[in-house]
Coordinates of C-alpha atoms and ligand atoms in Angstrom, one line a residue:
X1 CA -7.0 -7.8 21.7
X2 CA -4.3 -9.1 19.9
X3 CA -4.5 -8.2 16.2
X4 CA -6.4 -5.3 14.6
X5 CA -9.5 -6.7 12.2
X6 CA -8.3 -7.8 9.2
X7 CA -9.1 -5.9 5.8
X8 CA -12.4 -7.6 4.3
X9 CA -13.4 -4.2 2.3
X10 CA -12.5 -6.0 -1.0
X11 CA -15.2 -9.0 -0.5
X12 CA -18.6 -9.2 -1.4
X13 CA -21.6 -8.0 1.2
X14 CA -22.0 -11.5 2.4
X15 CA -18.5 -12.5 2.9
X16 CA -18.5 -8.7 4.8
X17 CA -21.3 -9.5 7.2
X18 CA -19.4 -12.5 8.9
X19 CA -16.3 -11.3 9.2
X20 CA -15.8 -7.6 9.1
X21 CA -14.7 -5.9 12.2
X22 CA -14.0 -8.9 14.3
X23 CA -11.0 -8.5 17.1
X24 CA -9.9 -11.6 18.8
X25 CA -8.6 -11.5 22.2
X26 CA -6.0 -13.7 23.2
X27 CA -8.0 -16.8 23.5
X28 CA -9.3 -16.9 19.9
X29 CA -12.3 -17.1 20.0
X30 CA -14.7 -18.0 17.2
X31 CA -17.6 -15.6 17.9
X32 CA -17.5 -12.2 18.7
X33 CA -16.9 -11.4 22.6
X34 CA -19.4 -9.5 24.4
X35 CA -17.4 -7.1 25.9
X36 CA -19.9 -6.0 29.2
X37 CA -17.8 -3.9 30.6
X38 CA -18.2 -0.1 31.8
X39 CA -14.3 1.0 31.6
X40 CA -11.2 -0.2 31.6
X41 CA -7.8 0.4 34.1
X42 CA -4.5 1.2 32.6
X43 CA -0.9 0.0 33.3
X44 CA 0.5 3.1 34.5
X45 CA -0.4 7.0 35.1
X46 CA 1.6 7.9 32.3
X47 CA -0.4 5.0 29.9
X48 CA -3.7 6.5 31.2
X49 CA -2.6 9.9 30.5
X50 CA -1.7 9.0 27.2
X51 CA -5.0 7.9 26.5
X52 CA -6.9 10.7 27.6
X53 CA -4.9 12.9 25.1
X54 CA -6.0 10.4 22.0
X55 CA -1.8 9.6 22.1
X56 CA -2.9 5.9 22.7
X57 CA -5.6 4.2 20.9
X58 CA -7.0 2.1 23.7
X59 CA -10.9 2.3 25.4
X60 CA -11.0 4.7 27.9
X61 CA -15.0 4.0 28.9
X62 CA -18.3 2.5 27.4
X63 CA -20.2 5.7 27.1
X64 CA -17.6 6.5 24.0
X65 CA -16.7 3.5 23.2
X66 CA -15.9 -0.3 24.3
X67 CA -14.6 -3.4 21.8
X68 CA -17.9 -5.1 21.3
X69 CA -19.6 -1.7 19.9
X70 CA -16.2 -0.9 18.0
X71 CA -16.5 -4.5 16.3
X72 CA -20.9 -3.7 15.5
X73 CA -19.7 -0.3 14.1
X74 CA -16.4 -1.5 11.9
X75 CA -18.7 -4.4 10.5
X76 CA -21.9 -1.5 9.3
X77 CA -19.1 0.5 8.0
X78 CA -17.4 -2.3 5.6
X79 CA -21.0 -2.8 4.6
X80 CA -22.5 0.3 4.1
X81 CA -18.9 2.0 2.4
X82 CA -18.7 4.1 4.8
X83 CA -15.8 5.5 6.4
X84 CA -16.4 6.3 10.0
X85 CA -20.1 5.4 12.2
X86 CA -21.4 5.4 15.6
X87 CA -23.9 3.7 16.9
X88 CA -26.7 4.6 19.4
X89 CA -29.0 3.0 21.8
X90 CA -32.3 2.9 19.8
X91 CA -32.6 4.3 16.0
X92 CA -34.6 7.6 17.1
X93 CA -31.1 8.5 19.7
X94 CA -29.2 8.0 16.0
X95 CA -31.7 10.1 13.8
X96 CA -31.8 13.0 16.5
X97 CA -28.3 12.9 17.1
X98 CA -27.6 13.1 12.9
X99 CA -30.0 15.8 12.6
X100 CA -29.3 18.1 15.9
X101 CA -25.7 17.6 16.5
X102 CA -24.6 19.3 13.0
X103 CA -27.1 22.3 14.2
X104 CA -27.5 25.8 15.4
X105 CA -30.1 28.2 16.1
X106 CA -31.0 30.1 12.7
X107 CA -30.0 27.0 10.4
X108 CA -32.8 25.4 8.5
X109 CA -33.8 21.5 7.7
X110 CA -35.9 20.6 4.5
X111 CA -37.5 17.1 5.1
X112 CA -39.6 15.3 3.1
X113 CA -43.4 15.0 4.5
X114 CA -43.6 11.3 4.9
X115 CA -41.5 10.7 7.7
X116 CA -42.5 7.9 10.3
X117 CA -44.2 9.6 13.4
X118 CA -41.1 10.3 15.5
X119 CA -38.7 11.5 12.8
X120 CA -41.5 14.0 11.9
X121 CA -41.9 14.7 15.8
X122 CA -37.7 15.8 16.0
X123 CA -37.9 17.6 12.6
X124 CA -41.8 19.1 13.0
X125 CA -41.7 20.2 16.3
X126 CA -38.3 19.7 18.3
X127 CA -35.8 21.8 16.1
X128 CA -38.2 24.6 15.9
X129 CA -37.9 24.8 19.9
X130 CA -34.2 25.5 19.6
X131 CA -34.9 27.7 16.4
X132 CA -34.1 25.9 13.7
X133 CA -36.3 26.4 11.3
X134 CA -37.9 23.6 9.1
X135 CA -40.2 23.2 5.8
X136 CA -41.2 20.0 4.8
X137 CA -42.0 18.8 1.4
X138 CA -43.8 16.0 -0.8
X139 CA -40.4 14.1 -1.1
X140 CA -41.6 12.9 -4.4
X141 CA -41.6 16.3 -6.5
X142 CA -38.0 17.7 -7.0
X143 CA -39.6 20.9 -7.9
X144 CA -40.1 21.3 -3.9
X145 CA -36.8 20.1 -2.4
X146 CA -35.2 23.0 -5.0
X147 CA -37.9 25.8 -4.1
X148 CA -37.6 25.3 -0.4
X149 CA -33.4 25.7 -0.1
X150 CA -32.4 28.7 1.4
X151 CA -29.1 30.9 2.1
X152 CA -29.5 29.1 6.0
X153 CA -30.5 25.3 4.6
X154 CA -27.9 23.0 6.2
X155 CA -29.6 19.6 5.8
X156 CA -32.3 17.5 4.2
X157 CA -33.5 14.5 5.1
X158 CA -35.8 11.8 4.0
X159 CA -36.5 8.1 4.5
X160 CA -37.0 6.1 1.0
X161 CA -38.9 3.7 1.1
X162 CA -41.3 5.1 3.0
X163 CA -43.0 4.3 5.9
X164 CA -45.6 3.5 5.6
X165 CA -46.5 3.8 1.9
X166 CA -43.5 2.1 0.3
X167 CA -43.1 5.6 -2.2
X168 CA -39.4 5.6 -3.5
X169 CA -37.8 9.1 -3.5
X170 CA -35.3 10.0 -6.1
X171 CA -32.0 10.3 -3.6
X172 CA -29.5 11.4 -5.9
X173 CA -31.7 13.7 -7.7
X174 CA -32.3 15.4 -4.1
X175 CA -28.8 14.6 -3.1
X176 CA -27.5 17.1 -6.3
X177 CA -30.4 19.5 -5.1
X178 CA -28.9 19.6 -1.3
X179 CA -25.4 20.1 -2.6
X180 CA -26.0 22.7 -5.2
X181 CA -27.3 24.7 -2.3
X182 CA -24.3 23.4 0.4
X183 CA -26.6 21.6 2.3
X184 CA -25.9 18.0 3.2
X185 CA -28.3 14.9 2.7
X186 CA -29.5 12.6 5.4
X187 CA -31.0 9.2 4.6
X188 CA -33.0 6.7 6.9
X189 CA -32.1 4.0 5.1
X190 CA -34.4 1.5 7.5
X191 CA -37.0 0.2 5.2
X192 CA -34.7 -0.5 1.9
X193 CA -31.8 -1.8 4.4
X194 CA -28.7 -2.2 3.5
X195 CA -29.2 -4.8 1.2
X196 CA -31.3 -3.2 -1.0
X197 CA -29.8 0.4 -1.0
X198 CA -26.4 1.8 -0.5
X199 CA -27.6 5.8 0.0
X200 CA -24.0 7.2 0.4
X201 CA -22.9 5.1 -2.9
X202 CA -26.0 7.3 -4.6
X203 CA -25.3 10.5 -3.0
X204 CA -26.1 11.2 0.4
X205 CA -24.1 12.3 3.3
X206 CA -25.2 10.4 6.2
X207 CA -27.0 7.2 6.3
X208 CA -28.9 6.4 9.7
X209 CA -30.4 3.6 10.4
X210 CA -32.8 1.7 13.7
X211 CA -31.2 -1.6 13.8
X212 CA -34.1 -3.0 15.7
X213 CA -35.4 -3.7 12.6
X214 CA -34.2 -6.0 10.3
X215 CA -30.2 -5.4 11.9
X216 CA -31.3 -7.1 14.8
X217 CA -34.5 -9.0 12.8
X218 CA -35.0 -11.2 15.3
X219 CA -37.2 -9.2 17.9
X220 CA -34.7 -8.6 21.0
X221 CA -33.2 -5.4 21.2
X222 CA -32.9 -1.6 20.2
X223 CA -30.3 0.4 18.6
X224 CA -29.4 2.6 15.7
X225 CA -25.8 3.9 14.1
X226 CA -25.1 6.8 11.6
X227 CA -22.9 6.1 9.4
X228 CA -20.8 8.9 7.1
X229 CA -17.5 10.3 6.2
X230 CA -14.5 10.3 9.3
X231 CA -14.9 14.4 8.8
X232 CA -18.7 14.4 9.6
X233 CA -19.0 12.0 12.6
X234 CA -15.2 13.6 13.9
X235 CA -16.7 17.3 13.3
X236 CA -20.2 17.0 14.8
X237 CA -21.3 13.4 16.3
X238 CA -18.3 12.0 18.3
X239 CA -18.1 14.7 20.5
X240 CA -21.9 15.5 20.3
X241 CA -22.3 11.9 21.8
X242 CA -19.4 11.5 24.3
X243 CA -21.2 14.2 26.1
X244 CA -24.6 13.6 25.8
X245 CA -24.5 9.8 25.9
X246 CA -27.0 8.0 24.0
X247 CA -24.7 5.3 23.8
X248 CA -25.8 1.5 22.8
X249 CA -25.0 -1.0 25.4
X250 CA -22.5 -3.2 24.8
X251 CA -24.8 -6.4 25.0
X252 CA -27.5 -5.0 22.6
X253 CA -24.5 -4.1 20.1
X254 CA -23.3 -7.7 20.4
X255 CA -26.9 -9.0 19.6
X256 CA -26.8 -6.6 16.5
X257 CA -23.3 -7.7 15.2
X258 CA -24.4 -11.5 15.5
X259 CA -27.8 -10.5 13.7
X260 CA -26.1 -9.0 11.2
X261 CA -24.1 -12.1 10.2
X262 CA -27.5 -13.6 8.8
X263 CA -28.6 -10.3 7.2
X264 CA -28.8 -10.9 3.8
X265 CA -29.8 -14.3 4.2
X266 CA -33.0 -13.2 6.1
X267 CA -34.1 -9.8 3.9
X268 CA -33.6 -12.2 1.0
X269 CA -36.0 -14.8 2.3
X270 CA -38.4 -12.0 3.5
X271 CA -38.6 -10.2 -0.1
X272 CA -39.1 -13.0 -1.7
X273 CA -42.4 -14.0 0.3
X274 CA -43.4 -10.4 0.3
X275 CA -42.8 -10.4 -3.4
X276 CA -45.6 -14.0 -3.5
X277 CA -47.8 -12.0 -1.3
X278 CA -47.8 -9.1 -3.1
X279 CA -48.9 -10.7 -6.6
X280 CA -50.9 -13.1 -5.0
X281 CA -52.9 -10.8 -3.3
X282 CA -52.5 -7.7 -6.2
X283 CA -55.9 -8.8 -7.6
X284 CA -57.4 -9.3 -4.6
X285 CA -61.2 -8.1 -4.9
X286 CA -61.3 -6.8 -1.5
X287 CA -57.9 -5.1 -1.8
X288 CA -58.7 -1.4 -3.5
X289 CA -54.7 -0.8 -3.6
X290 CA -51.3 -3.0 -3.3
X291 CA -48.0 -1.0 -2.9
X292 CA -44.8 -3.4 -3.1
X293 CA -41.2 -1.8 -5.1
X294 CA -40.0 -4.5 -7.2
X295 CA -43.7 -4.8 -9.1
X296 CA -44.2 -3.3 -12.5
X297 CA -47.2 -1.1 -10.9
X298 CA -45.3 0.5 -8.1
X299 CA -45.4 4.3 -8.9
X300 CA -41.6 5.0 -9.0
X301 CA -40.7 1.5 -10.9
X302 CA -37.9 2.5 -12.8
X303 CA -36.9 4.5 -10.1
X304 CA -36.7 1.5 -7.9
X305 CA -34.8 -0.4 -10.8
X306 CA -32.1 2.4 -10.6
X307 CA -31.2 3.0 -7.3
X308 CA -32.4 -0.2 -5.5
X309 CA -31.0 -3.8 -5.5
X310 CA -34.3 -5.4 -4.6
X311 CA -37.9 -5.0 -3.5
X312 CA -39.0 -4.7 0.2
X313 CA -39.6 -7.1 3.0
X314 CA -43.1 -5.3 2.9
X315 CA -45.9 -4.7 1.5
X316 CA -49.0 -1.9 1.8
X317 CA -52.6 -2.8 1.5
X318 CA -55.8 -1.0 1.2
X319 CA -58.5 -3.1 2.7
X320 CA -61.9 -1.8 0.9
X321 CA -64.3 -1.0 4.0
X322 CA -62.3 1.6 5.8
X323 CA -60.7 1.0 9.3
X324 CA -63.6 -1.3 10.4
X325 CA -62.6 -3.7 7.4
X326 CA -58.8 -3.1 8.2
X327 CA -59.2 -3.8 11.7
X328 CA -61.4 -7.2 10.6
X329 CA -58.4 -8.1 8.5
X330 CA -55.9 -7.8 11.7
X331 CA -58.1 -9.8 13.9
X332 CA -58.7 -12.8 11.8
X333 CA -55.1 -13.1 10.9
X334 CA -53.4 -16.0 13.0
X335 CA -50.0 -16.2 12.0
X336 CA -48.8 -12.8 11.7
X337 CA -49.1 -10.5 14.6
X338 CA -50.4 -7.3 15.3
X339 CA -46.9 -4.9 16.3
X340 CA -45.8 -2.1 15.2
X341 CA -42.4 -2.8 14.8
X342 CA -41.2 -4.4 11.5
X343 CA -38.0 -6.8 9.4
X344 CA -38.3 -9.4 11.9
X345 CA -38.3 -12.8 11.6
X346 CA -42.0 -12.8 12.5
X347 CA -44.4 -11.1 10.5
X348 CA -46.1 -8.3 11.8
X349 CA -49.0 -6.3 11.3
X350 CA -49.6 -3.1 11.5
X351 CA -52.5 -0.4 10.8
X352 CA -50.6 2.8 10.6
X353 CA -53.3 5.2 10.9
X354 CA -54.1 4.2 14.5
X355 CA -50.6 3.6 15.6
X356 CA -47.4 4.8 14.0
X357 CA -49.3 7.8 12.2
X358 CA -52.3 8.4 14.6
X359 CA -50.1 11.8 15.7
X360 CA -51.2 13.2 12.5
X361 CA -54.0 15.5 11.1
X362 CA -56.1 13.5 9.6
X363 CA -56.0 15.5 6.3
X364 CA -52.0 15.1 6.7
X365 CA -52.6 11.3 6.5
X366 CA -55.1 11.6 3.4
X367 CA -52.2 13.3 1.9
X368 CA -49.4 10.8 2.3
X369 CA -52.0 7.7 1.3
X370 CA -52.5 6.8 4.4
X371 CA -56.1 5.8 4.6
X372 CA -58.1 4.4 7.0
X373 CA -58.1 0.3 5.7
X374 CA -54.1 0.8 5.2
X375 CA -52.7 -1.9 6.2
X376 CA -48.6 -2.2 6.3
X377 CA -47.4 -6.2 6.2
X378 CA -43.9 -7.2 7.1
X379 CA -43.2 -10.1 6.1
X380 CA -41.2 -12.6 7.9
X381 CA -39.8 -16.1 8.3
X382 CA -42.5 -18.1 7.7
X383 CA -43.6 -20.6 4.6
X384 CA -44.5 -17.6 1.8
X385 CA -48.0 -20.4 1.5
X386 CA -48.7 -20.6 5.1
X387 CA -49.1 -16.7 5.4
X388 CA -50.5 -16.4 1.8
X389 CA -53.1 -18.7 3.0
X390 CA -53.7 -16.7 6.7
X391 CA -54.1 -13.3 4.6
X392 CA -57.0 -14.7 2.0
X393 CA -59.2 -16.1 5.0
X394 CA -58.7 -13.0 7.2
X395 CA -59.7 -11.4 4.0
X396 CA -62.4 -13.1 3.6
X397 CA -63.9 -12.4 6.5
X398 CA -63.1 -8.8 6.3
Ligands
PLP401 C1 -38.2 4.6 9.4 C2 -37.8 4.5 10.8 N1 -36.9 5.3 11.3 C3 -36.6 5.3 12.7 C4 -37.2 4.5 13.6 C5 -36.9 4.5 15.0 O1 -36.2 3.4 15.4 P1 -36.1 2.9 17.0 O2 -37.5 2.4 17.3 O3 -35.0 1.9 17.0 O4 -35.8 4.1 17.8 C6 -38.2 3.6 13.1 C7 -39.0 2.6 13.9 O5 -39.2 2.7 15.0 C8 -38.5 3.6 11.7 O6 -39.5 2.8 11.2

């Protein structure tokens, strides 16, 4: 490389997303080099030496780090206002890592209830196993997060929006509840991106995120970082993750630093249809309930005004008819597809309680508004009127 990246913290989030983190090698190149390599050979004994003992700054192998990840991480750090991150191969290796790697048997996690599936899997019934104990909570109701701290309580963690209900929890209301107590805050920050929501600016500790979603929005590859302080990731995740390697390849990190150079652009574009579809289809007389943050009648409104720069790119339905109806719906559609997966530049449909939440009890779904014509909508791309106009006649047939 021949220069370090050049300071960009004092731009705005756009200028930030093209140019921060970028190292050129000697050839100067205009994009970002992928850097698909697995290590690296010194000039000497002594210089390899010198590395091993953190006297020399260089890359010593791609399992801890490697110049393409290193430029992906420095560019979600500028953005987020963070000061250190590392990124991991899918979003579930960066949650797990945030939540274990701080961790010890006899420490305790409060979570909030609505969780998507596998974050509820690592908090509900992998920490247990290694006996850490955890109580989960309706993330909306402060009264909760405050009653469930204990002496042992070393971390909280909650998604906002949620997934797949869109409910807006108050982060630095918890965040003041976690610290009174000494307990740090973890926030998956996926849904609101980081557009919409800077969690560590509002409070919390850690911000994780999957980047296969709208990071990458484009449908390729998996990956996930946590961001947070140098002290946390230095204290508990570098080493945690030199060692146990769930390290993002250096070609998916490359798609996730080019992805992110038309972030904003993109979740822009895809509130702003799921903001047409949402009033569009609000009145709907076959839709029972429409959740979208950024409308008047989302339940935590003024919540959403205070802590979030903008809406969502989607939107919740309740198809009247139950999961027959829902199911109908998903069918008929011809433009957006049925996937689980969400913030890409196709939209995607999904019916929750068959897929990401079929894990649960159903009385545990009942509780969370999950019902059986839930439908969750990520918008995309796509003319806001040609998918208006694809969700009225699958409606109509529903
Ligand atoms: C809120 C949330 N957190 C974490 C994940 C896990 O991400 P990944 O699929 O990249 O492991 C997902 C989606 O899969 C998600 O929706």
């Amino acid at each position: 490389m021949s220069k370090p990246p050049a300071p960009t913290a004092h731009y705005r989030p756009e200028t930030r997303l093209v140019h921060s983190g970028t190292l050129r090698s000697q050839y100067g190149e205009t994009s970002e080099s992928l850097f698909l390599t697995q290590g690296y050979v010194y000039n000497s004994a002594e210089e390899c030496e010198a590395r091993f003992k953190g006297e020399d700054p260089g890359f010593i192998y791609s399992r801890y780090s490697n110049p393409t990840i290193a430029m992906f991480e420095r560019r979600m750090i500028e953005l987020e206002g963070a000061e250190a991150a590392r990124s991991a191969a899918t979003g579930m290796a960066a949650v797990t890592t945030a939540i274990l790697a701080p961790l010890k048997a006899g420490d305790h996690v409060v979570a909030s209830r609505a969780l998507f599936g596998s974050c509820l899997y690592v908090v509900q019934d992998l920490l247990p196993r290694y006996g850490i104990e955890t109580t989960l909570v309706d993330g909306l109701d402060l009264d909760q997060w405050q009653r469930a701290m204990k002496p042992n309580t070393k971390t909280f963690f909650l998604e906002s929006p949620t997934n797949p209900t869109l409910d807006v929890l108050d982060i630095p209301g918890i965040a003041e509840i976690a610290h009174s107590g000494g307990a740090r805050l973890v926030v998956d920050n996926v849904f609101a991106t980081p557009i919409w929501q800077s969690p560590l600016a509002l409070g919390a500790d850690v911000v994780v995120y999957s980047a296969t979603k709208h990071i990458d929005g484009q449908g390729r590859c998996l990956g996930g970082i946590i961001l947070s302080s140098e002290a946390f990731i230095a204290e508990h995740i570098h080493n945690f993750m030199r060692q146990t390697g769930p390290s993002i390849s250096p070609f998916n990190a490359w798609v996730l630093l080019k992805g992110l150079e038309t972030l904003a652009v993109r979740v822009r574009a895809q509130t702003e249809t799921a903001a047409r579809i949402a009033d569009v289809l609000a009145s709907h007389p076959k839709i029972s309930r429409l959740v979208f943050p950024g409308r008047a009648d989302h339940p935590q409104a003024a919540l959403v005004k205070k802590q979030m720069r903008g809406g969502s790119t989607l939107v919740g339905l309740e198809v009247k008819g139950g999961k027959q109806a829902a199911f109908r719906v998903l069918n008929e559609l011809k433009l957006a597809k049925i996937s689980n997966n969400l913030g890409d530049a196709k939209s995607l449909v999904t019916h929750p309680a068959t897929t990401t939440h079929q894990r649960l009890k159903p009385e545990d779904r009942a509780a969370l508004g999950i019902s059986e014509g839930f439908i969750r909508f990520s918008a995309g791309l796509e003319h806001a009127d040609d998918l208006i106009e694809d969700l009225t006649a699958a409606l109509e047939k529903a």
